Amino acid sequence: MHDIRFIRENPEAFDAGLAKRGLAPRSAELLALDERRRALITEAQTAQARRNEASKAIGAAKARRDDPTDLMAEVAALKERMPAIDAEEKAAGAELTSLLAAIPNLPLADVPQGADEEHNALVHERGTLPSFSFEAKEHDAIGPALGLDFETGALLAGSRFTFLRGSTARLHRALGQFMLDTLTREHGFEEAVVPLLVREEAMFGTGQLPKFAEDSFHTTDGRWLIPTSEVSLTNSVREQILPEAMLPLRFTALSPCFRSEAGSAGRDTRGYIRQHQFEKVEMVSITTPDQSEAEHERMTACAENILDKLGLAFRRMKLCTGDMGFSAARTYDLEVWLPGQARYREISSCSTCTDFQARRMNARYRPEGEKATRFVHTLNGSGLAVGRTLVAVVENYQQADGSVAVPEVLQPYLGGLNRLEAK
């Protein structure tokens, strides 16, 4: 959510930020509506003051035995007009809030401008690309013999659902536990188990609603299935005033995620890359404004550390304005190398949202020694998407006989198993 006071004071900067996202100027429209709302507030205050004054004058006129008819008529007219003023002001305020809620966050100054992923900027590459003495296969060719059962998933729930069996199910579980252990034991995140169903205001708080309702699933009683545990973790501080000494807060959760993928028809219809239901380890940080820059780098480095431990080659990309999410002010994507596809694919996305989500949630903190409060900054990132990490392990550790070697860091989670055998 944008601050209308910032737009009043910086209309050109606001429109310039929208232009970087490829959007038309909006400040004139917003400020005209804001001026209308403020004028109605002033009119209501003036009318109330005059009504009080006239009411007193009626009493004085009666005490003097003067005729108060004109004053009484004026009070009656004001009494009749004031509800209409109040209704108009509320309508203008609701319209302004609705417009502001539908405008994405402004990009930070270092975010590259561009229309799509072709304009993203490479930050760095890490790791060694694997080499094979045979032709590398994609995961959907290797996986079925290991328990990646696409047919049963489709039979039970339709396309973009998968049934995991046996060693692949164990590998999936091991990956999630390994990620949680790394983030909690080595990087100071607090583990959480979160609601998978949330109220509408929680989805609004993190920016999924109202604009992206079609991308999520909702229930008949008005609740929403979370598209990521970012929604639950970030909203855990909604409508609160935190003491500065508590910040930063760092949370992590492994949860199922549910997405309708309404905007991705025809993309990744094969395999395990893009699913309606998947699991992800999420990181969320709540910080003061002066902590958020360093926290963004730290969070992204935490996700990179997991990829390093798994021995997977990857690159960090800084997303351009046209490829960045609605609530983000800057986003780093980590893209892992998939030898079967011979390309990098996204496995983690880490974003700083500045105070954009905090305004929607009314999440604030009180600086030490001050009475006034300020909005917190919120950040979120994948640490990592479990299914996509499974895909990366299967493709990067595939063997000529169709088996898959287990990365050393995962073997303790699999009872010492060092190879997944095809059956």
mmCIF file of N, CA, C and O in Angstrom, residues 114-192:
data_model
loop_
_atom_site.group_PDB
_atom_site.id
_atom_site.type_symbol
_atom_site.label_atom_id
_atom_site.label_comp_id
_atom_site.label_asym_id
_atom_site.label_seq_id
_atom_site.Cartn_x
_atom_site.Cartn_y
_atom_site.Cartn_z
ATOM 1 N N GLY A 114 13.096 -2.993 -17.312
ATOM 2 C CA GLY A 114 12.922 -3.905 -18.431
ATOM 3 C C GLY A 114 11.537 -4.500 -18.424
ATOM 4 O O GLY A 114 10.818 -4.422 -17.425
ATOM 5 N N ALA A 115 11.163 -5.119 -19.531
ATOM 6 C CA ALA A 115 9.797 -5.611 -19.701
ATOM 7 C C ALA A 115 9.610 -7.035 -19.186
ATOM 8 O O ALA A 115 8.520 -7.387 -18.740
ATOM 9 N N ASP A 116 10.658 -7.863 -19.267
ATOM 10 C CA ASP A 116 10.494 -9.270 -18.913
ATOM 11 C C ASP A 116 11.834 -9.856 -18.495
ATOM 12 O O ASP A 116 12.823 -9.131 -18.345
ATOM 13 N N GLU A 117 11.882 -11.189 -18.329
ATOM 14 C CA GLU A 117 13.062 -11.856 -17.791
ATOM 15 C C GLU A 117 14.299 -11.683 -18.655
ATOM 16 O O GLU A 117 15.431 -11.861 -18.177
ATOM 17 N N GLU A 118 14.122 -11.320 -19.918
ATOM 18 C CA GLU A 118 15.268 -11.100 -20.785
ATOM 19 C C GLU A 118 16.104 -9.911 -20.329
ATOM 20 O O GLU A 118 17.273 -9.769 -20.732
ATOM 21 N N HIS A 119 15.528 -9.054 -19.492
ATOM 22 C CA HIS A 119 16.232 -7.858 -19.030
ATOM 23 C C HIS A 119 16.716 -7.977 -17.589
ATOM 24 O O HIS A 119 17.164 -6.990 -17.001
ATOM 25 N N ASN A 120 16.622 -9.182 -17.004
ATOM 26 C CA ASN A 120 17.175 -9.388 -15.675
ATOM 27 C C ASN A 120 18.696 -9.314 -15.719
ATOM 28 O O ASN A 120 19.309 -9.621 -16.744
ATOM 29 N N ALA A 121 19.305 -8.927 -14.605
ATOM 30 C CA ALA A 121 20.754 -8.707 -14.558
ATOM 31 C C ALA A 121 21.443 -9.823 -13.773
ATOM 32 O O ALA A 121 21.031 -10.159 -12.659
ATOM 33 N N LEU A 122 22.491 -10.395 -14.339
ATOM 34 C CA LEU A 122 23.284 -11.413 -13.663
ATOM 35 C C LEU A 122 24.111 -10.761 -12.560
ATOM 36 O O LEU A 122 24.846 -9.800 -12.810
ATOM 37 N N VAL A 123 24.008 -11.280 -11.351
ATOM 38 C CA VAL A 123 24.820 -10.787 -10.228
ATOM 39 C C VAL A 123 26.071 -11.638 -10.086
ATOM 40 O O VAL A 123 27.191 -11.127 -10.059
ATOM 41 N N HIS A 124 25.903 -12.956 -10.000
ATOM 42 C CA HIS A 124 27.055 -13.857 -9.980
ATOM 43 C C HIS A 124 26.610 -15.281 -10.265
ATOM 44 O O HIS A 124 25.425 -15.604 -10.187
ATOM 45 N N GLU A 125 27.582 -16.116 -10.614
ATOM 46 C CA GLU A 125 27.374 -17.545 -10.816
ATOM 47 C C GLU A 125 28.246 -18.293 -9.813
ATOM 48 O O GLU A 125 29.358 -17.858 -9.505
ATOM 49 N N ARG A 126 27.735 -19.439 -9.321
ATOM 50 C CA ARG A 126 28.508 -20.236 -8.364
ATOM 51 C C ARG A 126 28.368 -21.714 -8.684
ATOM 52 O O ARG A 126 27.315 -22.170 -9.153
ATOM 53 N N GLY A 127 29.406 -22.459 -8.394
ATOM 54 C CA GLY A 127 29.366 -23.897 -8.583
ATOM 55 C C GLY A 127 29.892 -24.324 -9.941
ATOM 56 O O GLY A 127 30.118 -23.497 -10.837
ATOM 57 N N THR A 128 30.090 -25.632 -10.083
ATOM 58 C CA THR A 128 30.621 -26.209 -11.318
ATOM 59 C C THR A 128 29.519 -26.998 -12.018
ATOM 60 O O THR A 128 28.864 -27.845 -11.394
ATOM 61 N N LEU A 129 29.317 -26.716 -13.284
ATOM 62 C CA LEU A 129 28.315 -27.462 -14.041
ATOM 63 C C LEU A 129 28.750 -28.923 -14.159
ATOM 64 O O LEU A 129 29.917 -29.202 -14.465
ATOM 65 N N PRO A 130 27.839 -29.858 -13.935
ATOM 66 C CA PRO A 130 28.218 -31.275 -14.008
ATOM 67 C C PRO A 130 28.477 -31.706 -15.448
ATOM 68 O O PRO A 130 27.922 -31.144 -16.400
ATOM 69 N N SER A 131 29.333 -32.699 -15.586
ATOM 70 C CA SER A 131 29.570 -33.285 -16.912
ATOM 71 C C SER A 131 29.224 -34.769 -16.839
ATOM 72 O O SER A 131 29.417 -35.413 -15.800
ATOM 73 N N PHE A 132 28.722 -35.304 -17.919
ATOM 74 C CA PHE A 132 28.269 -36.697 -17.955
ATOM 75 C C PHE A 132 28.909 -37.419 -19.129
ATOM 76 O O PHE A 132 29.182 -36.817 -20.181
ATOM 77 N N SER A 133 29.135 -38.720 -18.956
ATOM 78 C CA SER A 133 29.653 -39.557 -20.048
ATOM 79 C C SER A 133 28.514 -40.097 -20.901
ATOM 80 O O SER A 133 28.737 -40.914 -21.804
ATOM 81 N N PHE A 134 27.295 -39.650 -20.602
ATOM 82 C CA PHE A 134 26.096 -40.075 -21.322
ATOM 83 C C PHE A 134 25.217 -38.836 -21.511
ATOM 84 O O PHE A 134 25.483 -37.768 -20.939
ATOM 85 N N GLU A 135 24.190 -38.982 -22.286
ATOM 86 C CA GLU A 135 23.290 -37.849 -22.515
ATOM 87 C C GLU A 135 22.386 -37.651 -21.303
ATOM 88 O O GLU A 135 21.634 -38.551 -20.912
ATOM 89 N N ALA A 136 22.497 -36.466 -20.690
ATOM 90 C CA ALA A 136 21.703 -36.177 -19.491
ATOM 91 C C ALA A 136 20.223 -36.155 -19.832
ATOM 92 O O ALA A 136 19.810 -35.626 -20.871
ATOM 93 N N LYS A 137 19.424 -36.737 -18.934
ATOM 94 C CA LYS A 137 17.979 -36.790 -19.141
ATOM 95 C C LYS A 137 17.270 -35.782 -18.234
ATOM 96 O O LYS A 137 17.797 -35.381 -17.187
ATOM 97 N N GLU A 138 16.052 -35.416 -18.606
ATOM 98 C CA GLU A 138 15.237 -34.563 -17.747
ATOM 99 C C GLU A 138 14.602 -35.405 -16.641
ATOM 100 O O GLU A 138 14.452 -36.623 -16.766
ATOM 101 N N HIS A 139 14.199 -34.721 -15.576
ATOM 102 C CA HIS A 139 13.705 -35.432 -14.390
ATOM 103 C C HIS A 139 12.456 -36.250 -14.667
ATOM 104 O O HIS A 139 12.232 -37.287 -14.043
ATOM 105 N N ASP A 140 11.620 -35.816 -15.628
ATOM 106 C CA ASP A 140 10.390 -36.559 -15.878
ATOM 107 C C ASP A 140 10.654 -37.858 -16.638
ATOM 108 O O ASP A 140 9.775 -38.722 -16.722
ATOM 109 N N ALA A 141 11.876 -38.007 -17.169
ATOM 110 C CA ALA A 141 12.260 -39.281 -17.783
ATOM 111 C C ALA A 141 12.894 -40.211 -16.748
ATOM 112 O O ALA A 141 12.718 -41.435 -16.805
ATOM 113 N N ILE A 142 13.619 -39.634 -15.795
ATOM 114 C CA ILE A 142 14.293 -40.433 -14.766
ATOM 115 C C ILE A 142 13.338 -40.776 -13.624
ATOM 116 O O ILE A 142 13.332 -41.875 -13.080
ATOM 117 N N GLY A 143 12.522 -39.795 -13.237
ATOM 118 C CA GLY A 143 11.743 -39.858 -12.005
ATOM 119 C C GLY A 143 10.732 -40.973 -11.871
ATOM 120 O O GLY A 143 10.610 -41.561 -10.783
ATOM 121 N N PRO A 144 9.960 -41.316 -12.895
ATOM 122 C CA PRO A 144 8.915 -42.341 -12.708
ATOM 123 C C PRO A 144 9.440 -43.657 -12.168
ATOM 124 O O PRO A 144 8.786 -44.301 -11.337
ATOM 125 N N ALA A 145 10.622 -44.091 -12.579
ATOM 126 C CA ALA A 145 11.186 -45.344 -12.078
ATOM 127 C C ALA A 145 11.625 -45.234 -10.626
ATOM 128 O O ALA A 145 11.820 -46.245 -9.943
ATOM 129 N N LEU A 146 11.756 -43.991 -10.127
ATOM 130 C CA LEU A 146 12.184 -43.758 -8.743
ATOM 131 C C LEU A 146 11.013 -43.427 -7.828
ATOM 132 O O LEU A 146 11.201 -43.258 -6.626
ATOM 133 N N GLY A 147 9.808 -43.302 -8.393
ATOM 134 C CA GLY A 147 8.636 -43.024 -7.569
ATOM 135 C C GLY A 147 7.982 -41.676 -7.820
ATOM 136 O O GLY A 147 7.087 -41.274 -7.069
ATOM 137 N N LEU A 148 8.408 -40.969 -8.854
ATOM 138 C CA LEU A 148 7.773 -39.703 -9.224
ATOM 139 C C LEU A 148 6.601 -40.054 -10.152
ATOM 140 O O LEU A 148 6.753 -40.180 -11.362
ATOM 141 N N ASP A 149 5.425 -40.201 -9.549
ATOM 142 C CA ASP A 149 4.284 -40.816 -10.228
ATOM 143 C C ASP A 149 3.323 -39.735 -10.731
ATOM 144 O O ASP A 149 2.432 -39.275 -10.019
ATOM 145 N N PHE A 150 3.511 -39.333 -11.961
ATOM 146 C CA PHE A 150 2.666 -38.295 -12.551
ATOM 147 C C PHE A 150 1.276 -38.821 -12.895
ATOM 148 O O PHE A 150 0.283 -38.100 -12.787
ATOM 149 N N GLU A 151 1.195 -40.077 -13.297
ATOM 150 C CA GLU A 151 -0.084 -40.635 -13.744
ATOM 151 C C GLU A 151 -1.090 -40.731 -12.599
ATOM 152 O O GLU A 151 -2.254 -40.361 -12.755
ATOM 153 N N THR A 152 -0.658 -41.222 -11.434
ATOM 154 C CA THR A 152 -1.577 -41.337 -10.305
ATOM 155 C C THR A 152 -1.987 -39.962 -9.798
ATOM 156 O O THR A 152 -3.147 -39.744 -9.426
ATOM 157 N N GLY A 153 -1.051 -39.023 -9.791
ATOM 158 C CA GLY A 153 -1.392 -37.657 -9.390
ATOM 159 C C GLY A 153 -2.474 -37.072 -10.270
ATOM 160 O O GLY A 153 -3.449 -36.472 -9.784
ATOM 161 N N ALA A 154 -2.333 -37.245 -11.584
ATOM 162 C CA ALA A 154 -3.338 -36.740 -12.523
ATOM 163 C C ALA A 154 -4.664 -37.470 -12.372
ATOM 164 O O ALA A 154 -5.741 -36.872 -12.491
ATOM 165 N N LEU A 155 -4.602 -38.788 -12.099
ATOM 166 C CA LEU A 155 -5.817 -39.575 -11.908
ATOM 167 C C LEU A 155 -6.606 -39.072 -10.693
ATOM 168 O O LEU A 155 -7.831 -38.975 -10.729
ATOM 169 N N LEU A 156 -5.906 -38.742 -9.639
ATOM 170 C CA LEU A 156 -6.555 -38.326 -8.395
ATOM 171 C C LEU A 156 -7.049 -36.888 -8.432
ATOM 172 O O LEU A 156 -8.114 -36.570 -7.897
ATOM 173 N N ALA A 157 -6.276 -35.989 -9.047
ATOM 174 C CA ALA A 157 -6.573 -34.558 -8.908
ATOM 175 C C ALA A 157 -6.519 -33.771 -10.199
ATOM 176 O O ALA A 157 -6.849 -32.579 -10.196
ATOM 177 N N GLY A 158 -6.083 -34.383 -11.289
ATOM 178 C CA GLY A 158 -5.979 -33.655 -12.548
ATOM 179 C C GLY A 158 -4.550 -33.221 -12.822
ATOM 180 O O GLY A 158 -3.600 -33.627 -12.139
ATOM 181 N N SER A 159 -4.385 -32.402 -13.839
ATOM 182 C CA SER A 159 -3.047 -31.977 -14.240
ATOM 183 C C SER A 159 -2.398 -31.116 -13.162
ATOM 184 O O SER A 159 -3.068 -30.489 -12.342
ATOM 185 N N ARG A 160 -1.075 -31.121 -13.166
ATOM 186 C CA ARG A 160 -0.237 -30.360 -12.225
ATOM 187 C C ARG A 160 -0.347 -30.866 -10.785
ATOM 188 O O ARG A 160 -0.181 -30.111 -9.844
ATOM 189 N N PHE A 161 -0.650 -32.132 -10.632
ATOM 190 C CA PHE A 161 -0.569 -32.793 -9.327
ATOM 191 C C PHE A 161 0.262 -34.063 -9.507
ATOM 192 O O PHE A 161 0.153 -34.734 -10.540
ATOM 193 N N THR A 162 1.082 -34.401 -8.503
ATOM 194 C CA THR A 162 1.978 -35.551 -8.599
ATOM 195 C C THR A 162 1.903 -36.375 -7.325
ATOM 196 O O THR A 162 1.753 -35.829 -6.230
ATOM 197 N N PHE A 163 1.997 -37.670 -7.485
ATOM 198 C CA PHE A 163 1.994 -38.628 -6.370
ATOM 199 C C PHE A 163 3.433 -39.110 -6.195
ATOM 200 O O PHE A 163 4.005 -39.702 -7.107
ATOM 201 N N LEU A 164 4.045 -38.862 -5.043
ATOM 202 C CA LEU A 164 5.419 -39.305 -4.786
ATOM 203 C C LEU A 164 5.408 -40.611 -4.006
ATOM 204 O O LEU A 164 4.657 -40.753 -3.036
ATOM 205 N N ARG A 165 6.256 -41.536 -4.429
ATOM 206 C CA ARG A 165 6.322 -42.850 -3.797
ATOM 207 C C ARG A 165 7.762 -43.177 -3.390
ATOM 208 O O ARG A 165 8.720 -42.658 -3.965
ATOM 209 N N GLY A 166 7.879 -44.065 -2.424
ATOM 210 C CA GLY A 166 9.147 -44.714 -2.110
ATOM 211 C C GLY A 166 10.311 -43.767 -1.912
ATOM 212 O O GLY A 166 10.260 -42.811 -1.148
ATOM 213 N N SER A 167 11.405 -44.043 -2.635
ATOM 214 C CA SER A 167 12.645 -43.310 -2.414
ATOM 215 C C SER A 167 12.521 -41.832 -2.786
ATOM 216 O O SER A 167 13.167 -40.987 -2.167
ATOM 217 N N THR A 168 11.693 -41.523 -3.775
ATOM 218 C CA THR A 168 11.512 -40.121 -4.130
ATOM 219 C C THR A 168 10.763 -39.382 -3.035
ATOM 220 O O THR A 168 11.091 -38.231 -2.710
ATOM 221 N N ALA A 169 9.775 -40.025 -2.432
ATOM 222 C CA ALA A 169 9.075 -39.410 -1.300
ATOM 223 C C ALA A 169 10.028 -39.198 -0.130
ATOM 224 O O ALA A 169 9.982 -38.161 0.552
ATOM 225 N N ARG A 170 10.906 -40.140 0.111
ATOM 226 C CA ARG A 170 11.893 -39.994 1.181
ATOM 227 C C ARG A 170 12.865 -38.859 0.884
ATOM 228 O O ARG A 170 13.240 -38.096 1.775
ATOM 229 N N LEU A 171 13.295 -38.759 -0.367
ATOM 230 C CA LEU A 171 14.201 -37.676 -0.753
ATOM 231 C C LEU A 171 13.518 -36.318 -0.575
ATOM 232 O O LEU A 171 14.131 -35.362 -0.088
ATOM 233 N N HIS A 172 12.256 -36.243 -0.938
ATOM 234 C CA HIS A 172 11.498 -35.002 -0.782
ATOM 235 C C HIS A 172 11.447 -34.601 0.694
ATOM 236 O O HIS A 172 11.686 -33.435 1.052
ATOM 237 N N ARG A 173 11.137 -35.568 1.564
ATOM 238 C CA ARG A 173 11.088 -35.291 3.002
ATOM 239 C C ARG A 173 12.454 -34.875 3.527
ATOM 240 O O ARG A 173 12.579 -33.942 4.323
ATOM 241 N N ALA A 174 13.505 -35.551 3.073
ATOM 242 C CA ALA A 174 14.855 -35.252 3.522
ATOM 243 C C ALA A 174 15.258 -33.824 3.145
ATOM 244 O O ALA A 174 15.884 -33.110 3.937
ATOM 245 N N LEU A 175 14.908 -33.420 1.951
ATOM 246 C CA LEU A 175 15.256 -32.065 1.502
ATOM 247 C C LEU A 175 14.607 -31.008 2.383
ATOM 248 O O LEU A 175 15.264 -30.040 2.802
ATOM 249 N N GLY A 176 13.323 -31.160 2.682
ATOM 250 C CA GLY A 176 12.635 -30.193 3.529
ATOM 251 C C GLY A 176 13.251 -30.104 4.911
ATOM 252 O O GLY A 176 13.471 -29.007 5.452
ATOM 253 N N GLN A 177 13.560 -31.271 5.508
ATOM 254 C CA GLN A 177 14.154 -31.280 6.843
ATOM 255 C C GLN A 177 15.550 -30.678 6.835
ATOM 256 O O GLN A 177 15.933 -29.942 7.754
ATOM 257 N N PHE A 178 16.335 -30.990 5.811
ATOM 258 C CA PHE A 178 17.678 -30.432 5.693
ATOM 259 C C PHE A 178 17.629 -28.910 5.587
ATOM 260 O O PHE A 178 18.415 -28.196 6.236
ATOM 261 N N MET A 179 16.706 -28.382 4.802
ATOM 262 C CA MET A 179 16.585 -26.936 4.659
ATOM 263 C C MET A 179 16.218 -26.270 5.984
ATOM 264 O O MET A 179 16.801 -25.255 6.380
ATOM 265 N N LEU A 180 15.213 -26.831 6.674
ATOM 266 C CA LEU A 180 14.810 -26.286 7.969
ATOM 267 C C LEU A 180 15.959 -26.317 8.967
ATOM 268 O O LEU A 180 16.199 -25.334 9.691
ATOM 269 N N ASP A 181 16.664 -27.443 9.038
ATOM 270 C CA ASP A 181 17.772 -27.557 9.982
ATOM 271 C C ASP A 181 18.866 -26.535 9.685
ATOM 272 O O ASP A 181 19.434 -25.928 10.598
ATOM 273 N N THR A 182 19.162 -26.331 8.416
ATOM 274 C CA THR A 182 20.194 -25.362 8.050
ATOM 275 C C THR A 182 19.788 -23.951 8.452
ATOM 276 O O THR A 182 20.589 -23.198 9.029
ATOM 277 N N LEU A 183 18.548 -23.583 8.177
ATOM 278 C CA LEU A 183 18.096 -22.214 8.458
ATOM 279 C C LEU A 183 17.969 -21.960 9.955
ATOM 280 O O LEU A 183 18.254 -20.846 10.423
ATOM 281 N N THR A 184 17.538 -22.953 10.714
ATOM 282 C CA THR A 184 17.345 -22.732 12.148
ATOM 283 C C THR A 184 18.659 -22.872 12.926
ATOM 284 O O THR A 184 18.947 -22.068 13.819
ATOM 285 N N ARG A 185 19.472 -23.857 12.594
ATOM 286 C CA ARG A 185 20.690 -24.118 13.362
ATOM 287 C C ARG A 185 21.848 -23.210 12.976
ATOM 288 O O ARG A 185 22.672 -22.852 13.832
ATOM 289 N N GLU A 186 21.917 -22.846 11.703
ATOM 290 C CA GLU A 186 23.071 -22.071 11.239
ATOM 291 C C GLU A 186 22.766 -20.602 10.967
ATOM 292 O O GLU A 186 23.680 -19.785 10.981
ATOM 293 N N HIS A 187 21.500 -20.269 10.738
ATOM 294 C CA HIS A 187 21.203 -18.901 10.318
ATOM 295 C C HIS A 187 20.205 -18.176 11.210
ATOM 296 O O HIS A 187 19.776 -17.065 10.891
ATOM 297 N N GLY A 188 19.819 -18.788 12.318
ATOM 298 C CA GLY A 188 19.053 -18.066 13.325
ATOM 299 C C GLY A 188 17.593 -17.826 13.036
ATOM 300 O O GLY A 188 16.973 -16.958 13.659
ATOM 301 N N PHE A 189 16.997 -18.581 12.120
ATOM 302 C CA PHE A 189 15.569 -18.448 11.865
ATOM 303 C C PHE A 189 14.780 -19.254 12.896
ATOM 304 O O PHE A 189 15.202 -20.343 13.300
ATOM 305 N N GLU A 190 13.643 -18.731 13.290
ATOM 306 C CA GLU A 190 12.753 -19.444 14.208
ATOM 307 C C GLU A 190 11.760 -20.271 13.403
ATOM 308 O O GLU A 190 11.028 -19.736 12.562
ATOM 309 N N GLU A 191 11.713 -21.571 13.676
ATOM 310 C CA GLU A 191 10.811 -22.450 12.933
ATOM 311 C C GLU A 191 9.365 -22.245 13.377
ATOM 312 O O GLU A 191 9.088 -22.044 14.557
ATOM 313 N N ALA A 192 8.472 -22.303 12.422
ATOM 314 C CA ALA A 192 7.049 -22.144 12.706
ATOM 315 C C ALA A 192 6.259 -23.184 11.922
ATOM 316 O O ALA A 192 6.692 -23.652 10.865
#
